[in-house]
Coordinates of N, CA and C in Angstrom, one line a residue:
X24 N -20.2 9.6 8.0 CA -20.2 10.1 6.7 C -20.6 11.6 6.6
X25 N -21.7 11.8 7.3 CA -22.4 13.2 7.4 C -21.2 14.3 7.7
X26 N -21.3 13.4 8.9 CA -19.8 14.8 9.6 C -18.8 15.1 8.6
X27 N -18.0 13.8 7.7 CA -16.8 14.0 6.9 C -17.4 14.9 6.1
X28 N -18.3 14.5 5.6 CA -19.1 15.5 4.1 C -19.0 16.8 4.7
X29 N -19.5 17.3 5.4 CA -19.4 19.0 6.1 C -18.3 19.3 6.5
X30 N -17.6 19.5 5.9 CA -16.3 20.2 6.5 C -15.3 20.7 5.5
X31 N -14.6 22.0 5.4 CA -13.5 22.4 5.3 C -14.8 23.2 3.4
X32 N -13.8 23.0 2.1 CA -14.4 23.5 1.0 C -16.0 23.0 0.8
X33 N -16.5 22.1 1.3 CA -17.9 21.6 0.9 C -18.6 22.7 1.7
X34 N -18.5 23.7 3.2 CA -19.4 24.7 3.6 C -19.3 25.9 2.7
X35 N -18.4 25.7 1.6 CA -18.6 27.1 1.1 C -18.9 26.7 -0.7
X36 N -19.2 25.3 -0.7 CA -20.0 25.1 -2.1 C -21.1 26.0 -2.3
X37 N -21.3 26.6 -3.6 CA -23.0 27.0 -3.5 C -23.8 26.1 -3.6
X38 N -23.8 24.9 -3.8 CA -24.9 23.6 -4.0 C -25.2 23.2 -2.6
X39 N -24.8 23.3 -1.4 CA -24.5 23.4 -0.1 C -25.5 23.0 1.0
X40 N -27.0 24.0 -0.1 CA -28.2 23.4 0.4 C -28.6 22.4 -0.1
X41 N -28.5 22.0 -1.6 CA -29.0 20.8 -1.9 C -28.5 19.5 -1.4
X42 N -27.0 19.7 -0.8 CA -26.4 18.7 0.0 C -27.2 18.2 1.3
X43 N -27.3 19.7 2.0 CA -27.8 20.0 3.2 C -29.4 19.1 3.2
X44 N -30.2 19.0 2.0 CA -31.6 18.8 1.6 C -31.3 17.0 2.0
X45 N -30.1 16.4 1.3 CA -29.8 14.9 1.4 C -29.4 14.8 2.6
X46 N -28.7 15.4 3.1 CA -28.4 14.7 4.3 C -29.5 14.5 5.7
X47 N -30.5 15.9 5.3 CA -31.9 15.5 6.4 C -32.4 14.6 6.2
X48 N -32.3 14.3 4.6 CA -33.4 13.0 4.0 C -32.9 12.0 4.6
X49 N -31.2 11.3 4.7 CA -30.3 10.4 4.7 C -30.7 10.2 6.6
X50 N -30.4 11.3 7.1 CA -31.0 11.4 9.0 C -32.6 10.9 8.8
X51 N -33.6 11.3 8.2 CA -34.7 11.1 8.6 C -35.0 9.3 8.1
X52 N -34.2 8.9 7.2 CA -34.1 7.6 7.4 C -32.6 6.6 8.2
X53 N -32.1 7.6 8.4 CA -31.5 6.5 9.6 C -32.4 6.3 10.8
X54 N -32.8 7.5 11.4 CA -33.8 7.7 12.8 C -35.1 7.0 12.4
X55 N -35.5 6.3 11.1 CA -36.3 5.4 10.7 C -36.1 4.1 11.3
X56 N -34.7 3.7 11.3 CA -33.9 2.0 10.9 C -34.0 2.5 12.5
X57 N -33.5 3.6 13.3 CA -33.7 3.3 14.5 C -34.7 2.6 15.3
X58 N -35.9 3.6 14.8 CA -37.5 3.2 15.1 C -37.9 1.8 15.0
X59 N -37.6 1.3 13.8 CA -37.5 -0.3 13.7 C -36.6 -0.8 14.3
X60 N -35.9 -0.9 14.5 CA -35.0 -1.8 15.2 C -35.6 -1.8 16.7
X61 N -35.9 -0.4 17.3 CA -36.6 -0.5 18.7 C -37.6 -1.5 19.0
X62 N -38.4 -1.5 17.5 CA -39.5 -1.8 17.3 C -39.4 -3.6 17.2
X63 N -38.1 -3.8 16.7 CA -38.2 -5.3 16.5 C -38.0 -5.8 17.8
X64 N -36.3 -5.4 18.5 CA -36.4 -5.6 20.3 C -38.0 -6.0 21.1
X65 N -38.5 -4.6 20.8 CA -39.7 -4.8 21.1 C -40.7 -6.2 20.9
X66 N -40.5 -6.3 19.9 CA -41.1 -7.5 19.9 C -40.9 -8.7 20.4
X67 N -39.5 -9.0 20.7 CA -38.7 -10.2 21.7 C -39.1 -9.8 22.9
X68 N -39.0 -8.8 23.5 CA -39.5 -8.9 24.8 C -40.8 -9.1 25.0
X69 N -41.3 -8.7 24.0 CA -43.1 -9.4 24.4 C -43.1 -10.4 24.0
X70 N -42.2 -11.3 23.2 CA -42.4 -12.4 22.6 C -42.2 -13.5 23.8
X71 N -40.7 -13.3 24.7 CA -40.4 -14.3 25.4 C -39.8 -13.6 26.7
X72 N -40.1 -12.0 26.7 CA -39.5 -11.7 28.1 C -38.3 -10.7 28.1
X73 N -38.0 -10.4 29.1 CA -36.5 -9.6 29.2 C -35.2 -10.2 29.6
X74 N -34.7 -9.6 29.1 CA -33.0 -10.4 29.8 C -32.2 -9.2 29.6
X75 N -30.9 -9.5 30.5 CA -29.7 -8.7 30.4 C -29.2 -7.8 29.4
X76 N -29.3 -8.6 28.1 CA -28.7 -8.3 26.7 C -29.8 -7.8 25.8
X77 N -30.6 -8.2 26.4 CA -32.1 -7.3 25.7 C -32.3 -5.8 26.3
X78 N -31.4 -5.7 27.5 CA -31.2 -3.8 28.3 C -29.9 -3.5 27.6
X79 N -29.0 -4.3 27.4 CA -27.8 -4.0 26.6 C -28.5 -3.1 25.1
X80 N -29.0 -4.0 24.7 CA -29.7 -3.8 23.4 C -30.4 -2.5 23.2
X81 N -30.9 -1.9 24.6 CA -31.6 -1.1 24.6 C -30.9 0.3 24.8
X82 N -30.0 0.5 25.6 CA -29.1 1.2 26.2 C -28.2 1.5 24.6
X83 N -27.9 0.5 24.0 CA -27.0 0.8 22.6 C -27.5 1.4 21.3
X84 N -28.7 0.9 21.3 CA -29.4 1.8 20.2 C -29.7 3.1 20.4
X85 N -30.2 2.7 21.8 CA -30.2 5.0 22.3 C -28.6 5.6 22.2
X86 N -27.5 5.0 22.5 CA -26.5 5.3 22.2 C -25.9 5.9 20.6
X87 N -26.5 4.4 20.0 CA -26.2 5.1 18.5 C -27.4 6.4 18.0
X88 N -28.7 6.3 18.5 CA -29.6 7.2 18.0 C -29.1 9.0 18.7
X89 N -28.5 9.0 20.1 CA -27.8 9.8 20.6 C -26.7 10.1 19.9
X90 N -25.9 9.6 19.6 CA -24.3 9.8 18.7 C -25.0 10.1 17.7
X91 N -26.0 10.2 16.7 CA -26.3 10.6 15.4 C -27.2 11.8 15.5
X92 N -27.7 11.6 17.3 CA -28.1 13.2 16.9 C -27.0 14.7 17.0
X93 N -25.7 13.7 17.9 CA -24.9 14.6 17.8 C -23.9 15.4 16.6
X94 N -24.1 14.4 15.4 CA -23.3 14.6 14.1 C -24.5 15.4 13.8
X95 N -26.2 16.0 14.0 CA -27.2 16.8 13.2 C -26.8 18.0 14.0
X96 N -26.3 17.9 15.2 CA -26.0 18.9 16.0 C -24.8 19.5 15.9
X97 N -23.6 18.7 15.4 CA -22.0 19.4 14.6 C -22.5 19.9 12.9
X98 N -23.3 19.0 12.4 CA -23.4 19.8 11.4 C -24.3 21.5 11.5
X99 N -25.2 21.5 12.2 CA -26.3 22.8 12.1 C -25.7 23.6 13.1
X100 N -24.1 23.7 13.9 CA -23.4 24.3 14.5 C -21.8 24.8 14.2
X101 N -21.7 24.2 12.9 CA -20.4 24.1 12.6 C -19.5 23.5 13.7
X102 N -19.3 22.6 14.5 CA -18.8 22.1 15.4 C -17.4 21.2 14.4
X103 N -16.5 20.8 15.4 CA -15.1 20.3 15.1 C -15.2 19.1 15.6
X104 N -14.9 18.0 14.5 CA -14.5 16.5 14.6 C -14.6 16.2 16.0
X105 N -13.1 16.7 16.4 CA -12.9 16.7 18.1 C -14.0 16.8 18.9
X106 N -15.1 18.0 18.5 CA -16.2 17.8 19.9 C -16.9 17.1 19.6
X107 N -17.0 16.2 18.6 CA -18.0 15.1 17.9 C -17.5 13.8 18.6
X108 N -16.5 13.9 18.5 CA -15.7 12.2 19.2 C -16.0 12.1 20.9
X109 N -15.4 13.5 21.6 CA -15.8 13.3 22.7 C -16.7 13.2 23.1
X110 N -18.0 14.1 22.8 CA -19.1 14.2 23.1 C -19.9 12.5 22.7
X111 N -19.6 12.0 21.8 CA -20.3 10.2 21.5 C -19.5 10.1 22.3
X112 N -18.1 9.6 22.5 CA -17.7 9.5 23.6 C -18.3 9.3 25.4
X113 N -19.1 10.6 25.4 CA -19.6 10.9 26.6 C -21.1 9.7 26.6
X114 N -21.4 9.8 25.5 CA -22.5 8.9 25.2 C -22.4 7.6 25.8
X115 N -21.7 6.9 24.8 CA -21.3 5.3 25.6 C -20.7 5.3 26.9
X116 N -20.0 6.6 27.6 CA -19.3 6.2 28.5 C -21.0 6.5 29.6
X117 N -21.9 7.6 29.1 CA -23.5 7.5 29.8 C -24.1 6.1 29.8
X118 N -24.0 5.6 28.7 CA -24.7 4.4 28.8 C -24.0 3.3 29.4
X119 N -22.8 2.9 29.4 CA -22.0 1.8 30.4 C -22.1 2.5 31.8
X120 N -22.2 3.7 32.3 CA -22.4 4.2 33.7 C -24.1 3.2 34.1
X121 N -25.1 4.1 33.3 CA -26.1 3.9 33.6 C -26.5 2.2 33.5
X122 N -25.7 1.2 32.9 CA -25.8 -0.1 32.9 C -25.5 -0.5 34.1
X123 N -24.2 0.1 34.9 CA -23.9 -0.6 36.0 C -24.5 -0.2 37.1
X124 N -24.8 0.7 37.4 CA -25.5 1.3 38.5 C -27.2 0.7 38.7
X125 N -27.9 0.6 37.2 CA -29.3 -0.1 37.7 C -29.6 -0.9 38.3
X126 N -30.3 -1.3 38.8 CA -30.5 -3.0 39.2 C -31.0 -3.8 38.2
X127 N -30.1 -4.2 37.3 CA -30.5 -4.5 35.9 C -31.5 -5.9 36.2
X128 N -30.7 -6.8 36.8 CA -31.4 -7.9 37.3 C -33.0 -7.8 38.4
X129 N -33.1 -7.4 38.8 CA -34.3 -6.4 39.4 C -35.3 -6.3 38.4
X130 N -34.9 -5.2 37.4 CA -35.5 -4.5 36.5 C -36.3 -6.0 35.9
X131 N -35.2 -6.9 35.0 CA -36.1 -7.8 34.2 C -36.8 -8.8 34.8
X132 N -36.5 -8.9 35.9 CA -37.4 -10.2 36.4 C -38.8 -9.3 37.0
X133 N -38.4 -8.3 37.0 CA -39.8 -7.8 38.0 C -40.6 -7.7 36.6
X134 N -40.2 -7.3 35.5 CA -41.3 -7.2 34.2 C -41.6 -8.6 33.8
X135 N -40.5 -9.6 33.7 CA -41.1 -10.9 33.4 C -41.9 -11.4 34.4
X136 N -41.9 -11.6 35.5 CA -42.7 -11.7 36.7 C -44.2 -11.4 36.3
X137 N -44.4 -10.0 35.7 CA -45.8 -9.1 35.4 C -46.3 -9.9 34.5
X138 N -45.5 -10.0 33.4 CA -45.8 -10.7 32.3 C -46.8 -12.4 32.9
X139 N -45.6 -12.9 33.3 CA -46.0 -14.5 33.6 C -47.5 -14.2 35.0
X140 N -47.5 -13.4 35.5 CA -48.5 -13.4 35.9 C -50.3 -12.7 35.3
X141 N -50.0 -12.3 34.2 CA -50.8 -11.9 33.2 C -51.5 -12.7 32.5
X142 N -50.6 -13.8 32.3 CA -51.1 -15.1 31.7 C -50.4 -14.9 30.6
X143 N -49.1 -14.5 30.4 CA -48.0 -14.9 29.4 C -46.8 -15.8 29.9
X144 N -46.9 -16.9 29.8 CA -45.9 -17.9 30.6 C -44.7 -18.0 30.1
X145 N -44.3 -17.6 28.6 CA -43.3 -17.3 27.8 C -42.1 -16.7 28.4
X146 N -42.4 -16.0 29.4 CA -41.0 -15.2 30.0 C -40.5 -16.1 31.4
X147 N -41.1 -17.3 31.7 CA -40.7 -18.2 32.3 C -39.4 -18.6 32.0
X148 N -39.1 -18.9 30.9 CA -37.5 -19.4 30.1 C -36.6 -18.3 30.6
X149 N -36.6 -17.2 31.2 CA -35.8 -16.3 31.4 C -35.6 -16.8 32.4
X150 N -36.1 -16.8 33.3 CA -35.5 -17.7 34.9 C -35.1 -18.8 35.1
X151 N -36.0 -19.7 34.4 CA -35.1 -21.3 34.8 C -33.7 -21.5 33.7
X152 N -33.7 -20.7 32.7 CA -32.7 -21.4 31.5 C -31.6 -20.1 31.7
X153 N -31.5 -18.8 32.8 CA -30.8 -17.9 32.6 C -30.5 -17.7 33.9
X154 N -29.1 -17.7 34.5 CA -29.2 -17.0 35.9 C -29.6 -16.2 36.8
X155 N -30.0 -16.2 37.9 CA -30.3 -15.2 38.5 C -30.0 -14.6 39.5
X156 N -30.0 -13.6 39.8 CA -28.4 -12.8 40.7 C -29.3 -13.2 42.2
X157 N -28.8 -12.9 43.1 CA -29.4 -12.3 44.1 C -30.3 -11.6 44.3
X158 N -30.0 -10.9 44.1 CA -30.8 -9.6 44.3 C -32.1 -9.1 44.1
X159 N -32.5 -10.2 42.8 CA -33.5 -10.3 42.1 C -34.2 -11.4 42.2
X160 N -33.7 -12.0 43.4 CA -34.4 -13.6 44.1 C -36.3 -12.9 44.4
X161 N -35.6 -12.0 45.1 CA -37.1 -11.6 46.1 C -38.3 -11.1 45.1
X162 N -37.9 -10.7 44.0 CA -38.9 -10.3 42.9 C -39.3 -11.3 42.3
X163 N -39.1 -12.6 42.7 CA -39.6 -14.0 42.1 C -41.0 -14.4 43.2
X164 N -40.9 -14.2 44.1 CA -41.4 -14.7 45.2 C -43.3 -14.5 44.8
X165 N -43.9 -13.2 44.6 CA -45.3 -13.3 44.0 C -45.2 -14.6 42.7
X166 N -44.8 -15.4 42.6 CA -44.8 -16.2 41.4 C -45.1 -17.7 41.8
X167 N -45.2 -17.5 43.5 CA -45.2 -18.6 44.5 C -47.0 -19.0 44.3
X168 N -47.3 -17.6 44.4 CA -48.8 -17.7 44.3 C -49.6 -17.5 43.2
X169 N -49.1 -18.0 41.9 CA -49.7 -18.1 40.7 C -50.9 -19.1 40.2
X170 N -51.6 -18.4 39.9 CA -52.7 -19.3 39.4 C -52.3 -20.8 38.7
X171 N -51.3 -20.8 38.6 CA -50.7 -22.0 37.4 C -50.3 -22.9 38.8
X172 N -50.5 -23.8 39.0 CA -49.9 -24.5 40.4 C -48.1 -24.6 39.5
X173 N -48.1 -25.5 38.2 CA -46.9 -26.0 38.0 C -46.0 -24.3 38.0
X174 N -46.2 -23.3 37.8 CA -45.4 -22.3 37.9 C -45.3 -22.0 39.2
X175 N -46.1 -22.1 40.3 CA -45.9 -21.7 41.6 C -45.3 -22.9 42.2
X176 N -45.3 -24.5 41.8 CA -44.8 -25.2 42.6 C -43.5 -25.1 42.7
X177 N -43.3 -24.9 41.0 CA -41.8 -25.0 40.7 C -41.0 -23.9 40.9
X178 N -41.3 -22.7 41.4 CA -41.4 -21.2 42.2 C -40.6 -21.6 43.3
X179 N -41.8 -22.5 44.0 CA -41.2 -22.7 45.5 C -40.2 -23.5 45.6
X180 N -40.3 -24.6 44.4 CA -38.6 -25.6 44.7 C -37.8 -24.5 44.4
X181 N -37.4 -23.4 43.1 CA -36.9 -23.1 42.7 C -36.2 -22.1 43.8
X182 N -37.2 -21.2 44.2 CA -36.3 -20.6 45.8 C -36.0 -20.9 46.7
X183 N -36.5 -22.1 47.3 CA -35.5 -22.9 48.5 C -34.8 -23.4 47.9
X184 N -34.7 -23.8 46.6 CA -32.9 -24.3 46.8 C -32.3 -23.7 46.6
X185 N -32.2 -22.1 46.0 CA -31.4 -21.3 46.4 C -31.2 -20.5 47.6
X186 N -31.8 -20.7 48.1 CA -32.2 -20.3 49.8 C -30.9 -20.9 50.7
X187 N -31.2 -22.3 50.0 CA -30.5 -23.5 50.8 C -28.7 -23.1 50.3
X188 N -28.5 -22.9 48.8 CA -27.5 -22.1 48.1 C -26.8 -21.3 49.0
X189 N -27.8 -20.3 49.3 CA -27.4 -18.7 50.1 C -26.9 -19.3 51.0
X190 N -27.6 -20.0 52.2 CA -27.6 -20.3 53.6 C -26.1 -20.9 53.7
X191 N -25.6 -22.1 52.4 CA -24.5 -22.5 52.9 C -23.3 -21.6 52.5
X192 N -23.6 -20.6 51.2 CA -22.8 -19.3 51.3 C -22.5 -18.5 52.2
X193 N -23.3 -18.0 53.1 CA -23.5 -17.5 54.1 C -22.5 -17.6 54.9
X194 N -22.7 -19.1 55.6 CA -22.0 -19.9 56.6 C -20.8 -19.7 55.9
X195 N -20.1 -20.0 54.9 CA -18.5 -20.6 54.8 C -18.2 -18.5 54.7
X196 N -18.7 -17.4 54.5 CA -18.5 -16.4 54.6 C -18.6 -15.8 56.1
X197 N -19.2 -16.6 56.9 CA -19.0 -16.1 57.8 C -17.7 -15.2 58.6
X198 N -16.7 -16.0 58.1 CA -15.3 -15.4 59.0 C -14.7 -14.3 58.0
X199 N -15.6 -14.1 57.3 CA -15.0 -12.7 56.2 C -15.8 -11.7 57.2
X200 N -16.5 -11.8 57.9 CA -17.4 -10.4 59.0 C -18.3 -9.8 57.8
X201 N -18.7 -8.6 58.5 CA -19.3 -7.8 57.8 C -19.1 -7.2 56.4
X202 N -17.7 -7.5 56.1 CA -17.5 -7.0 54.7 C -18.1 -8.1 53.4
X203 N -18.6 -9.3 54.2 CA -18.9 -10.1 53.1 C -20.5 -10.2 52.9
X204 N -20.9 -9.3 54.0 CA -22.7 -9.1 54.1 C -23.1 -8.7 52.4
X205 N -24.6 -9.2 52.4 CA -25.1 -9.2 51.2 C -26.1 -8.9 51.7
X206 N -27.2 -7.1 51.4 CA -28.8 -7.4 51.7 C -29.5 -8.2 51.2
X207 N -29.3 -8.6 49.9 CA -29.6 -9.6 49.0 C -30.0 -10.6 49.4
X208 N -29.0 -11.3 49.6 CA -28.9 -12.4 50.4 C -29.6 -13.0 51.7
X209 N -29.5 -11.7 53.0 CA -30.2 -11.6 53.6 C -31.8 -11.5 53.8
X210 N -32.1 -10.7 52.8 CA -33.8 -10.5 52.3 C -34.1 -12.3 51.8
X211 N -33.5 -12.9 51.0 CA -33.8 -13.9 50.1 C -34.4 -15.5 51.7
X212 N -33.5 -14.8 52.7 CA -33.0 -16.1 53.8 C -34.0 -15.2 54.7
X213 N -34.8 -14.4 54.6 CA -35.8 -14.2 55.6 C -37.3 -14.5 54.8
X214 N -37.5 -14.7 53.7 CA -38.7 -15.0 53.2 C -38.8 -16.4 53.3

């Protein structure tokens, strides 16, 4: 809306600043709704942990808080629609890069891991009720030795039988060679 409002006869209204006056007002409470909204996320993940769609979540609100700082930066530039589209554009195409490249699965199990070993057991549900990649097997493994026996026992079923998973993957990939190697996997079958 901001962007449509600034353009063409409205920059040469003389009321122009008083527009100008609402529209910071109108920005300083969206970058509000942002704050809260971080703020509520926030609180799911301390509530019950991290997952996938809770980095999704995170990644997209900086996307929209990014794209709206871009429309405060077309307006106090005089900038054209066009560099407004590409440039959010450039945004989500930053944040779907930066999604795939992390080790997303990595990331949340190693903070739920921290968590559950803190003495918040709540981010337990992330692992047994959610899958878990590879990759992010070996970040389970301090969870073996948790003060909680029933979290560490069920640790240790929990990674041998995917161990046992890997191992028979492994084998029927064998005749794929080296193109079908996994360090992952590998790391997971040496612990």
């Amino acid at each position: 809306m901001l962007s449509l409002i600034f353009r063409g006869r409205t920059l040469a209204d003389p009321r122009l600043n008083q527009l100008r006056r609402l529209a910071w007002i109108w920005s300083a409470l969206n970058l509000l709704l942002a704050v809260a909204v971080y703020h509520r996320l926030l609180i799911y993940v301390d509530f019950n942990g991290m997952t996938r769609m809770r980095v999704i979540g995170f990644l997209g609100i900086t996307s929209v808080v990014a794209g709206f700082g871009l429309v405060l930066v077309k307006l106090n530039t005089s900038r054209n629609f066009l560099w407004l589209i590409r440039r959010q554009l450039w945004v989500v195409l930053a944040a779907a890069i930066l999604y795939s490249v992390l080790p997303v699965d990595v990331l949340i199990h190693h903070y739920n891991v921290r968590q559950i070993l803190a003495g918040n057991h709540a981010p337990i549900v992330q692992i047994t009720e959610h899958d878990v990649d590879d990759e992010a097997l070996s970040t389970l493994v301090p969870l073996m030795s948790s003060s909680d026996e029933m979290i560490a026992s069920g640790m240790r079923a929990f990674l041998e039988s995917r161990r046992n998973r890997v191992q028979e993957r492994l084998a029927a990939e064998k005749a794929l060679g080296w193109t079908a190697w996994q360090k992952s996997a590998w790391t997971l079958i040496r612990h």
